[in-house]
Short mmCIF file of C-alpha atoms in Angstrom, two decimals:
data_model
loop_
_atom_site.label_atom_id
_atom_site.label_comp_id
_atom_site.label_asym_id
_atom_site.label_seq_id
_atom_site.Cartn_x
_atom_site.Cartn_y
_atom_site.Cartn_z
CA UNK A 621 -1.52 -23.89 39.73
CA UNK A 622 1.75 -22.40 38.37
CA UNK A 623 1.02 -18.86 37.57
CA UNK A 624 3.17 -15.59 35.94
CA UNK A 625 3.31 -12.72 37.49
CA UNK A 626 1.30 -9.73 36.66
CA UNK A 627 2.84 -6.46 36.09
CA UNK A 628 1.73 -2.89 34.52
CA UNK A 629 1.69 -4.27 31.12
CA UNK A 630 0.53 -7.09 31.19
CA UNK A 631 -3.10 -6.09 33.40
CA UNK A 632 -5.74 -5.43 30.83
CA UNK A 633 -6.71 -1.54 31.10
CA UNK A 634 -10.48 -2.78 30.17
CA UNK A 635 -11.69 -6.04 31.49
CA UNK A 636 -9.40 -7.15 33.95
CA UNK A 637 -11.48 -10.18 34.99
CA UNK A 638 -10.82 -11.50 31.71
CA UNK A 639 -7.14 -11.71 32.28
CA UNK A 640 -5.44 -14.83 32.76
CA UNK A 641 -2.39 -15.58 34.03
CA UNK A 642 -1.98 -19.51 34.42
CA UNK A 643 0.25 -21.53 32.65
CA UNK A 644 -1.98 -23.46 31.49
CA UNK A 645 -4.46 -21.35 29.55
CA UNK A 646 -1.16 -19.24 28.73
CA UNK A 647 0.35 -22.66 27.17
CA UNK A 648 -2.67 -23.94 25.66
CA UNK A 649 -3.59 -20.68 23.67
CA UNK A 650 -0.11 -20.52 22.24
CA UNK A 651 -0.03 -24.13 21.33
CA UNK A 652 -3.60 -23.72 19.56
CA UNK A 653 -3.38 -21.03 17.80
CA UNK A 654 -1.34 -21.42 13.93
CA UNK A 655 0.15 -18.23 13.62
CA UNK A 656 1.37 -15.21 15.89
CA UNK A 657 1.64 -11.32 15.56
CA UNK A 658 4.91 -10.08 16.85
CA UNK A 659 5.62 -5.94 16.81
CA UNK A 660 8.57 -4.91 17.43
CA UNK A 661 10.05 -1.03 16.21
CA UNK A 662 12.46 -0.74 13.60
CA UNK A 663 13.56 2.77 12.29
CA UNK A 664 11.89 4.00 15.21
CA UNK A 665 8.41 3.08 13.75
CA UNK A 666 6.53 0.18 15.07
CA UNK A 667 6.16 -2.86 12.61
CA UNK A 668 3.06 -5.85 13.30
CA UNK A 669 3.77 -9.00 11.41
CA UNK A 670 2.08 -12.68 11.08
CA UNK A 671 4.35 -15.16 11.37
CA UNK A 672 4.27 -19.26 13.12
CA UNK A 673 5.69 -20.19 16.25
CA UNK A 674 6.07 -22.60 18.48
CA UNK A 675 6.15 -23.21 22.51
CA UNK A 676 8.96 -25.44 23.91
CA UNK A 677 8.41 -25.24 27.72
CA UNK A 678 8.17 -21.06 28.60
CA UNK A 679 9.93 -20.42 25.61
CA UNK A 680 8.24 -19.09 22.83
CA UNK A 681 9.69 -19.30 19.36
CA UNK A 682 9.29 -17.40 16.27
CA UNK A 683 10.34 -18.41 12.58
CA UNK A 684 12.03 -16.12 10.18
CA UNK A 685 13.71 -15.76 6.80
CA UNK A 686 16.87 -14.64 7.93
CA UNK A 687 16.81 -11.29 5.81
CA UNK A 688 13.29 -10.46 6.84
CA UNK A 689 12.99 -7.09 9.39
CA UNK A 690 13.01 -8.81 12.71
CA UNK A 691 15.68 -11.49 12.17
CA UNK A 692 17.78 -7.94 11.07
CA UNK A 693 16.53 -5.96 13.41
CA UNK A 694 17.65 -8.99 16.11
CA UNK A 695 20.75 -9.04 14.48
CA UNK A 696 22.13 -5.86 15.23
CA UNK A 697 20.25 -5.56 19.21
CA UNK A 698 22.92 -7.12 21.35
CA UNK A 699 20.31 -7.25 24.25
CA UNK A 700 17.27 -8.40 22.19
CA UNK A 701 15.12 -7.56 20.30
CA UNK A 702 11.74 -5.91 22.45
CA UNK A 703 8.92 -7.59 20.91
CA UNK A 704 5.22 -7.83 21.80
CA UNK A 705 3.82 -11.22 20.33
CA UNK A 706 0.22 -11.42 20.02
CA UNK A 707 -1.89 -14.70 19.64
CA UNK A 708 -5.56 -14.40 19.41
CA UNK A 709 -8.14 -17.03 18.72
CA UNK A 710 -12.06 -15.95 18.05
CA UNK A 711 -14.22 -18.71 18.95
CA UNK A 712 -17.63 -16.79 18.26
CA UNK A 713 -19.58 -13.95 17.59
CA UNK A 714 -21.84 -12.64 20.72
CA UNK A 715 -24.76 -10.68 19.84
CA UNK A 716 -26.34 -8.69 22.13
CA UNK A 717 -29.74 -7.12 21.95
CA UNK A 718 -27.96 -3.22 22.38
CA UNK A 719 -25.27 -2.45 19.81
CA UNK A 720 -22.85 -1.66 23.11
CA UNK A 721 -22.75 -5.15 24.06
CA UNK A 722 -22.07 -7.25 21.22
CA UNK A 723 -18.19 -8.92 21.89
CA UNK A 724 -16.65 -11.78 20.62
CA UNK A 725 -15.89 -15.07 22.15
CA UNK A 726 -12.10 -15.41 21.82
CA UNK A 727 -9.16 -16.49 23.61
CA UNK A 728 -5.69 -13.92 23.56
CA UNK A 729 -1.86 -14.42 24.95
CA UNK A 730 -0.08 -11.53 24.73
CA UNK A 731 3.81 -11.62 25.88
CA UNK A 732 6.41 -9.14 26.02
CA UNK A 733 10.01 -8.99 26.14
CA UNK A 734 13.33 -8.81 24.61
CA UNK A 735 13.94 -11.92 21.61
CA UNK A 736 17.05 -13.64 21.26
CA UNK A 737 18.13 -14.27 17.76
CA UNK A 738 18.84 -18.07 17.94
CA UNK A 739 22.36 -18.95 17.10
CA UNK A 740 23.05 -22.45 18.56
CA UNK A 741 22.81 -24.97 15.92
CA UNK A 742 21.52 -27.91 18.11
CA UNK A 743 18.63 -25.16 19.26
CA UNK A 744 17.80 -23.72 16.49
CA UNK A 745 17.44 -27.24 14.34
CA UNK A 746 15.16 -28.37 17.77
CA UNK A 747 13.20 -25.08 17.03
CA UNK A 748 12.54 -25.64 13.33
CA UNK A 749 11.78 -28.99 14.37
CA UNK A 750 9.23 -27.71 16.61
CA UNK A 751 7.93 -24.91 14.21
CA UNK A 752 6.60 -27.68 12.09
CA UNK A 753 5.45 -30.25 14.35
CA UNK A 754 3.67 -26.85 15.93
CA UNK A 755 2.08 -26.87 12.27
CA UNK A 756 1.47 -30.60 11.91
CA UNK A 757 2.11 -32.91 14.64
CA UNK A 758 4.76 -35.19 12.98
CA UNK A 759 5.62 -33.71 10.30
CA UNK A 760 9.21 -33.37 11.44
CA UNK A 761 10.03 -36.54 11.41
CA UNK A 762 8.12 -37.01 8.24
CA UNK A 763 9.71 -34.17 5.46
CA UNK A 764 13.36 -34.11 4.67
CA UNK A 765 15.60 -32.11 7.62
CA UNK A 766 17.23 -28.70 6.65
CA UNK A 767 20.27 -28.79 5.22
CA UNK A 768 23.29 -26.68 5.91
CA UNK A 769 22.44 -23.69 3.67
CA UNK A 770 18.46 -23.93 4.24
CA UNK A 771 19.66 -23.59 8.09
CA UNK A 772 21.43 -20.50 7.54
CA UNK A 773 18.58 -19.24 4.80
CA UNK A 774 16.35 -19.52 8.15
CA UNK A 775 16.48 -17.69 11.49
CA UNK A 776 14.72 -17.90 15.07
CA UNK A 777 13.54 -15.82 17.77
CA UNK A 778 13.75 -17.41 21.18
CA UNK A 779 11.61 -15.16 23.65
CA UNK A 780 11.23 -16.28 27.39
CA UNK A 781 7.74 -16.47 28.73
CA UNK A 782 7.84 -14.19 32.07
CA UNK A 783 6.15 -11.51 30.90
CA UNK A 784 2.66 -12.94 29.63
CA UNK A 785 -0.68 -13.15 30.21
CA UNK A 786 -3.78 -14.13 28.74
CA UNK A 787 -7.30 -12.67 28.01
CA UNK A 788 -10.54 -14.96 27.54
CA UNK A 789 -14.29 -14.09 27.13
CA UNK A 790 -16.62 -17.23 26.70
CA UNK A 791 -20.31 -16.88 27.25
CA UNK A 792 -22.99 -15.33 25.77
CA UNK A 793 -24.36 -11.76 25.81
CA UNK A 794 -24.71 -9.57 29.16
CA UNK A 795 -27.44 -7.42 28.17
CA UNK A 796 -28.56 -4.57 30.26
CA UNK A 797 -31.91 -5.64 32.06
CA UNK A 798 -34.32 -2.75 29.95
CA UNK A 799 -32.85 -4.27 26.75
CA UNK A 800 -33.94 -8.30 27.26
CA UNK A 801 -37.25 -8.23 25.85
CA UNK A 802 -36.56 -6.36 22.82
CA UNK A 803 -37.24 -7.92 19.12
CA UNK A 804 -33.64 -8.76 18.54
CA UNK A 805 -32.31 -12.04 18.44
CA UNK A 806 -29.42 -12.40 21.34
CA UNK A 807 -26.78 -15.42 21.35
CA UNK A 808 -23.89 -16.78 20.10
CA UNK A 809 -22.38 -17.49 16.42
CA UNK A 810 -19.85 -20.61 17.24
CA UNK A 811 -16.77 -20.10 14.98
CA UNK A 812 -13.98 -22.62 13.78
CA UNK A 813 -11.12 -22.97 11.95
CA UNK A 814 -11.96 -25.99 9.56
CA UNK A 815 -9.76 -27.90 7.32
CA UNK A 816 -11.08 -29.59 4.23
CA UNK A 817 -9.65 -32.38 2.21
CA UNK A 818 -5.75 -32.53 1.86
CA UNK A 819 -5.23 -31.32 -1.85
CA UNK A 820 -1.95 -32.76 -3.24
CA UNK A 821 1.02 -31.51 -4.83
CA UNK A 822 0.65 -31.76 -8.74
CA UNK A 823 4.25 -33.21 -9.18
CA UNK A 824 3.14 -36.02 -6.26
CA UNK A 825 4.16 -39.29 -7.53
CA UNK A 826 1.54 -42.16 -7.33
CA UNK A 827 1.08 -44.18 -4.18
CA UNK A 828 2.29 -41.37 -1.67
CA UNK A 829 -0.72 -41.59 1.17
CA UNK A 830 -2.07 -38.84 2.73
CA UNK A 831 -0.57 -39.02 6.54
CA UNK A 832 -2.77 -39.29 9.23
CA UNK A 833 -2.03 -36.16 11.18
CA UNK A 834 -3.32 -33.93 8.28
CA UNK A 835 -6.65 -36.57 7.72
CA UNK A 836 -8.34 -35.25 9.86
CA UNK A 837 -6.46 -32.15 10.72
CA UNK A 838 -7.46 -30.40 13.66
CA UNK A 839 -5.98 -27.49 15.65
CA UNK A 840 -7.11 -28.28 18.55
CA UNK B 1481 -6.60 -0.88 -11.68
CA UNK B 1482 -6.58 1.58 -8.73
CA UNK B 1483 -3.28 1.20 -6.53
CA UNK B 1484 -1.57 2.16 -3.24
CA UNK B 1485 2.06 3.89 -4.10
CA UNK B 1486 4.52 1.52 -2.32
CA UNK B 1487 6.85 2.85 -0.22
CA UNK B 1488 10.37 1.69 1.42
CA UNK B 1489 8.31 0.46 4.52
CA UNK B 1490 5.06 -1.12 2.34
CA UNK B 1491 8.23 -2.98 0.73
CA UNK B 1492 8.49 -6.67 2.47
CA UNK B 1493 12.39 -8.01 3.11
CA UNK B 1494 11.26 -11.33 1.60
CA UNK B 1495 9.22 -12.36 -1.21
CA UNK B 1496 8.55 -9.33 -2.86
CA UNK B 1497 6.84 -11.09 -5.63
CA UNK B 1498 4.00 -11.61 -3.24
CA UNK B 1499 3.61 -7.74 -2.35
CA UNK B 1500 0.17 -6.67 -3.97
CA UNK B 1501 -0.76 -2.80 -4.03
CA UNK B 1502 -3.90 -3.23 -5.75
CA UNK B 1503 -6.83 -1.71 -3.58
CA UNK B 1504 -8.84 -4.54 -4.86
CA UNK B 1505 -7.13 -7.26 -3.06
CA UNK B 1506 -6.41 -4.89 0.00
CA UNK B 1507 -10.01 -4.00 0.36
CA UNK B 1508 -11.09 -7.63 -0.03
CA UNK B 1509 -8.79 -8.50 2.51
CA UNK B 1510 -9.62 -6.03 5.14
CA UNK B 1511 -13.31 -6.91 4.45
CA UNK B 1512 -13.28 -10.79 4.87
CA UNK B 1513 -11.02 -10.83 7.78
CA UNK B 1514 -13.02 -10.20 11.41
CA UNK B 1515 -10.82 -8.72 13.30
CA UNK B 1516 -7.12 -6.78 13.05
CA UNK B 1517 -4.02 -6.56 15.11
CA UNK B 1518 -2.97 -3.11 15.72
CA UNK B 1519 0.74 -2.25 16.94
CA UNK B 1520 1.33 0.75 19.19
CA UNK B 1521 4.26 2.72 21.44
CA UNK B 1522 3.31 3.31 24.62
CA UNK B 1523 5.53 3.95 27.81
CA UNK B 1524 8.28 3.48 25.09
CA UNK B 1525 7.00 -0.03 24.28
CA UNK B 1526 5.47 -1.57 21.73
CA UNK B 1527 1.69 -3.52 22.37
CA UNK B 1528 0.26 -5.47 19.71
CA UNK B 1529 -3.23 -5.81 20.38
CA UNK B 1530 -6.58 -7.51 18.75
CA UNK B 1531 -9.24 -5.83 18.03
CA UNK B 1532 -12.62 -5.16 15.38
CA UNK B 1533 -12.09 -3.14 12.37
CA UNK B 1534 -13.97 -2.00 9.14
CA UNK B 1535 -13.44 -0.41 6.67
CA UNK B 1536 -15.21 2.49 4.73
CA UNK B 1537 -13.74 3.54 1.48
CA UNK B 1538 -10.48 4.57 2.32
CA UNK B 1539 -10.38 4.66 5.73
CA UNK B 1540 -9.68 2.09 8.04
CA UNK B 1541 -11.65 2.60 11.82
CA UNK B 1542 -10.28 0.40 15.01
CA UNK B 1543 -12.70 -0.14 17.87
CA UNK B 1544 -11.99 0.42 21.45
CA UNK B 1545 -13.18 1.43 24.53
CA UNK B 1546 -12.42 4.96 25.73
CA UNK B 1547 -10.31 3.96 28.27
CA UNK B 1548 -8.34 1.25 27.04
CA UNK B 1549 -4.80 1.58 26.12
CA UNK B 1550 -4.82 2.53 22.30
CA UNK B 1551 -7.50 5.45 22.54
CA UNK B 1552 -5.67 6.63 26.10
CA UNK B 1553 -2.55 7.22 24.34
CA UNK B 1554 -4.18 8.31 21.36
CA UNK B 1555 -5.89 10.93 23.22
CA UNK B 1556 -2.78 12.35 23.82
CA UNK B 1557 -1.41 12.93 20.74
CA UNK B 1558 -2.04 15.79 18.71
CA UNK B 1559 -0.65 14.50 15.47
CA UNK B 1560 -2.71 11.13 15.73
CA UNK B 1561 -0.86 7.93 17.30
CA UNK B 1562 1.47 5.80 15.05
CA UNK B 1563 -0.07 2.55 14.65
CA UNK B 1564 0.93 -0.32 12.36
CA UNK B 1565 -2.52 -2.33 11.66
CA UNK B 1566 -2.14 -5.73 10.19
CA UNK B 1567 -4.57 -8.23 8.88
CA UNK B 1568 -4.07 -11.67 7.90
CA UNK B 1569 -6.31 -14.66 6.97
CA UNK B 1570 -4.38 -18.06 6.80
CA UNK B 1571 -6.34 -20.18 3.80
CA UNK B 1572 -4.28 -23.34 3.96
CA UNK B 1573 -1.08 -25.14 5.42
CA UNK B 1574 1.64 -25.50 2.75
CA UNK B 1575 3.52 -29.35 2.81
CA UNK B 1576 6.70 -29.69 0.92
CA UNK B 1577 8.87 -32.63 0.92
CA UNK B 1578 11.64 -30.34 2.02
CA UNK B 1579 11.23 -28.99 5.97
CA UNK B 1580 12.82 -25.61 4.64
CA UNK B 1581 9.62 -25.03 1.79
CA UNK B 1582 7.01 -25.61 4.17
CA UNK B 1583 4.96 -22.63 3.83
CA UNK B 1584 1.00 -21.25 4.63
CA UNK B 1585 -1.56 -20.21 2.26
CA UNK B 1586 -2.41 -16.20 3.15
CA UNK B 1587 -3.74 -13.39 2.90
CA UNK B 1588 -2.58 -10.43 4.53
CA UNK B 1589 -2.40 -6.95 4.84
CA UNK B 1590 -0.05 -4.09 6.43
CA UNK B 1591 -1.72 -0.73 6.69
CA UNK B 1592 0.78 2.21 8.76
CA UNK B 1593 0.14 5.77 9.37
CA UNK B 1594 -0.91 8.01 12.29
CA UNK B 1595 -4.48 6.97 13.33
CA UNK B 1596 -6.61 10.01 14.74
CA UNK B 1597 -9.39 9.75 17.27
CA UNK B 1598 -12.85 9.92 16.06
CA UNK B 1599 -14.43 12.92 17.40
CA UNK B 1600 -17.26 13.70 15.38
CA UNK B 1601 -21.02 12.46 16.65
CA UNK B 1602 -21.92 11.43 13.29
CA UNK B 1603 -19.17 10.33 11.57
CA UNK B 1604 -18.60 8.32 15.64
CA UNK B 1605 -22.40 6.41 14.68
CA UNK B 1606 -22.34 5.92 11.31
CA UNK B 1607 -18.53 3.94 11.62
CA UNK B 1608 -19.63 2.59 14.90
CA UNK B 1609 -22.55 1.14 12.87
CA UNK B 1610 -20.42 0.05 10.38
CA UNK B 1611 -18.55 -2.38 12.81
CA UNK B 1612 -21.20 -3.87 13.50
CA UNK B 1613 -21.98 -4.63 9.78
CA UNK B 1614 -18.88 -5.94 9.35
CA UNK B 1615 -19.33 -8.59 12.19
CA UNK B 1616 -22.81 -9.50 10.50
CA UNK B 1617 -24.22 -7.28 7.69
CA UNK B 1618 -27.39 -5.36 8.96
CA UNK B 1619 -26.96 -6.33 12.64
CA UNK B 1620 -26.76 -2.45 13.19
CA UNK B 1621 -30.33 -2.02 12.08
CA UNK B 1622 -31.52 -4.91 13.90
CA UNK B 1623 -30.34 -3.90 17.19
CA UNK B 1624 -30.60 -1.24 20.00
CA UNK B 1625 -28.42 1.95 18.62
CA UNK B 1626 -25.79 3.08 21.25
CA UNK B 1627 -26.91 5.71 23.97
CA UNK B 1628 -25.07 9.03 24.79
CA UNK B 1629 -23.55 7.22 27.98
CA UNK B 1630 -22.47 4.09 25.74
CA UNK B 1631 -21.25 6.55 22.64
CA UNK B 1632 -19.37 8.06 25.92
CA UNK B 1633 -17.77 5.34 26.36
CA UNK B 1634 -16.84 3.57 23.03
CA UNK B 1635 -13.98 5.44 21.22
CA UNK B 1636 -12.92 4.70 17.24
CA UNK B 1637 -9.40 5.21 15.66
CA UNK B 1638 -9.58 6.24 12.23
CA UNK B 1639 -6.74 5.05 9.79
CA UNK B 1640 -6.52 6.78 5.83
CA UNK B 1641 -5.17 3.99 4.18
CA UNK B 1642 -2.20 5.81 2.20
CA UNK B 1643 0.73 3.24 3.49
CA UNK B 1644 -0.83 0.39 2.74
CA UNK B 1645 0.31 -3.57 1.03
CA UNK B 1646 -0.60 -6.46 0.88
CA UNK B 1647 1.01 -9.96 0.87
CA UNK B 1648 -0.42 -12.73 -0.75
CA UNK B 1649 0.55 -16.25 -0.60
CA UNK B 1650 -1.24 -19.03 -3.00
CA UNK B 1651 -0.80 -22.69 -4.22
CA UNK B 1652 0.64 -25.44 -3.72
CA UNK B 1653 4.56 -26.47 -2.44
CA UNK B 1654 7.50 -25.62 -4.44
CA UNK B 1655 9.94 -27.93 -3.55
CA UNK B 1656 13.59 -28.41 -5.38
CA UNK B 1657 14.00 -30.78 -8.33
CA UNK B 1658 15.79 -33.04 -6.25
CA UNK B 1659 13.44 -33.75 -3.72
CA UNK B 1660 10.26 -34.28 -5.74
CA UNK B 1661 10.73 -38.22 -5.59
CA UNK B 1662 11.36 -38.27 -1.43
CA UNK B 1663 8.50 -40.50 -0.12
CA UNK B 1664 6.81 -37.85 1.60
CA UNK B 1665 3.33 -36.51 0.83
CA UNK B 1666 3.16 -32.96 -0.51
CA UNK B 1667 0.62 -30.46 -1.45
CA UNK B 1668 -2.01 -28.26 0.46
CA UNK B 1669 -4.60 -28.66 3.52
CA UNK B 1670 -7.49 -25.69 3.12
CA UNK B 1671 -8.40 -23.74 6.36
CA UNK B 1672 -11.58 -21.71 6.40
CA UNK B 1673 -13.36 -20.45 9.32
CA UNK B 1674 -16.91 -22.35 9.54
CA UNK B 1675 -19.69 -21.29 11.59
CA UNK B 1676 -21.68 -23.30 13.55
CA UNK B 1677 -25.61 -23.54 14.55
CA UNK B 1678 -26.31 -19.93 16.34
CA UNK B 1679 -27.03 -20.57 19.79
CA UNK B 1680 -29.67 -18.43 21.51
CA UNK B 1681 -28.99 -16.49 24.82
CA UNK B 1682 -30.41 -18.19 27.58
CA UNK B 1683 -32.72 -15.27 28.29
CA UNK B 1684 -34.19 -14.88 24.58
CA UNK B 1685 -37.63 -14.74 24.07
CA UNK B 1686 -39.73 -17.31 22.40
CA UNK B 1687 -40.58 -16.72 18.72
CA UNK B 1688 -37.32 -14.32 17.94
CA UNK B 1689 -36.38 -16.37 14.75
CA UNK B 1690 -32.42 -16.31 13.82
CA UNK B 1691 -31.92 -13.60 11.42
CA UNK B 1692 -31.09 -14.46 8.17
CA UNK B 1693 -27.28 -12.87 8.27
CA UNK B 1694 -26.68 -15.58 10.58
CA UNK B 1695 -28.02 -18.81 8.80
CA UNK B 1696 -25.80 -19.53 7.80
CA UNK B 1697 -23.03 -16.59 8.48
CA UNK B 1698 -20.02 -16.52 5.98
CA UNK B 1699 -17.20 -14.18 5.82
CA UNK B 1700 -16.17 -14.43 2.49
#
């Protein structure tokens, strides 16, 4: 199993046998999970932001207006930008029988380093590619392609994955042994992101079908 | 209507149209959504972490254990620890005909300022129980309270919400005049996060029913 390598910020300071740090959970939490939080400092304050991205291999790419705060930001760090991108996805609630133990079920990546602003244009049109197949498998191939101005409208963070690792809890609640036969109800609340019926466009003209990757449309 | 001054950082680069100040929609969004991101410097380097939030009134607590990362480095600063906390629920995926108009459906909300540790015993409880509300109103009544050891070792940040915006994304695609007739499907695929059917710990006792904050649980 192909792993990354630990280092001081990337071991949990709580938990530590939650931390993951196999490519393959790493890869399939990223590739779940819609959107992404990525901090990075600008004016020496720290900024957290949602935005999408998309895995291609180990690197991990984020999408960008180009006059929003990182893509500037980027833009004037000749060495990169230093970002922290955090993806987390809650798959339940856990409640315990003692107010200490209730958690949540959930599944984190968290991965560090300096982001390359994008600037090749076969890359970067692969990478908006990618952003939206990330969002709907297909869809790429299925919408009409940037053109040149849209291209340059856009922007791209490319960060390599070295520094990463991930964080999962799954299971139910770990009670303390005094607290099981207390009059509380213990277990799990099972939680999903669900998507309901494709909703179209007002100004859709007649006939257009609803494509299969969004009917249904599942994340994972 | 009761608003948040906006300030050159509550400002966003891009689609400033979206911005909303109103503590209306920044309450409700802090409310609905489970759990926060919260950006901090430490080591010189920014973390972007997940945790549980709620809020009361106008301040915005972050739990954590004592010893992990945020509350460490918060300990040691006098002035409170800078934090960026952001919050964002994603209510749909956005399909244009164009790739460049592609878009989400969201919610979300920025809240900055220096977070102090929560040192009082009562105020500690009564935000401590309102966490636990916020995962599922009244769990904290229907639960063990904390301990002195546990208090010990749980540890809140609390946030005034002063710099503070939201961002709010709604309907459907707005693609150019020129695409509208492309043969692709447009328009707007809802996400909402569904529960499913509670599932007791293995080590429950017979006859605890579900409580009704659970069947069904919503978060809106």
């Amino acid at each position: 199993m192909q792993t990354y390598d630990s280092t001081a910020r990337t071991t949990p300071s709580r938990y530590r046998e939650r931390a993951r740090y196999d490519r393959e959970t790493v890869h399939g939490i990223l590739d779940e999970a819609l959107i992404c939080h990525v901090g990075y400092v600008r004016s020496d304050r720290q900024v957290v932001l949602p935005t999408l991205h998309v895995r291609l291999g180990e690197i991990l790419y984020l999408h960008g207006s180009t006059g929003s705060g990182p893509m500037v930001t980027a833009a004037g760090s000749p060495d990169g930008l230093p970002v922290c991108v955090t993806v987390t996805l809650v798959d339940g609630l856990v409640l315990a029988r003692s107010a200490m133990h209730h958690s949540l079920e959930y599944r984190s990546v968290v991965a560090m380093g300096n982001a390359r602003l994008v600037t090749d244009p076969d890359e970067k049109l692969r990478a908006l590619a990618a952003v939206l197949d990330h969002v709907a498998p297909g869809r790429s191939a299925d919408s009409r392609p940037p053109n040149a101005r849209e291209l340059a409208a856009t922007a791209l963070l490319a960060l390599d994955l070295i520094e990463v690792s991930a964080k999962v809890r799954t299971g139910g609640p770990m009670d303390d042994a005094d607290d099981i036969g207390l009059p509380y109800w213990a277990g799990v609340v099972p939680l999903t992101v669900t998507a309901g019926t494709p909703v179209p466009a007002d100004d859709l003209e007649a006939g257009v079908p609803v494509p299969s990757y969004l009917a249904p449309y599942r994340r994972t």
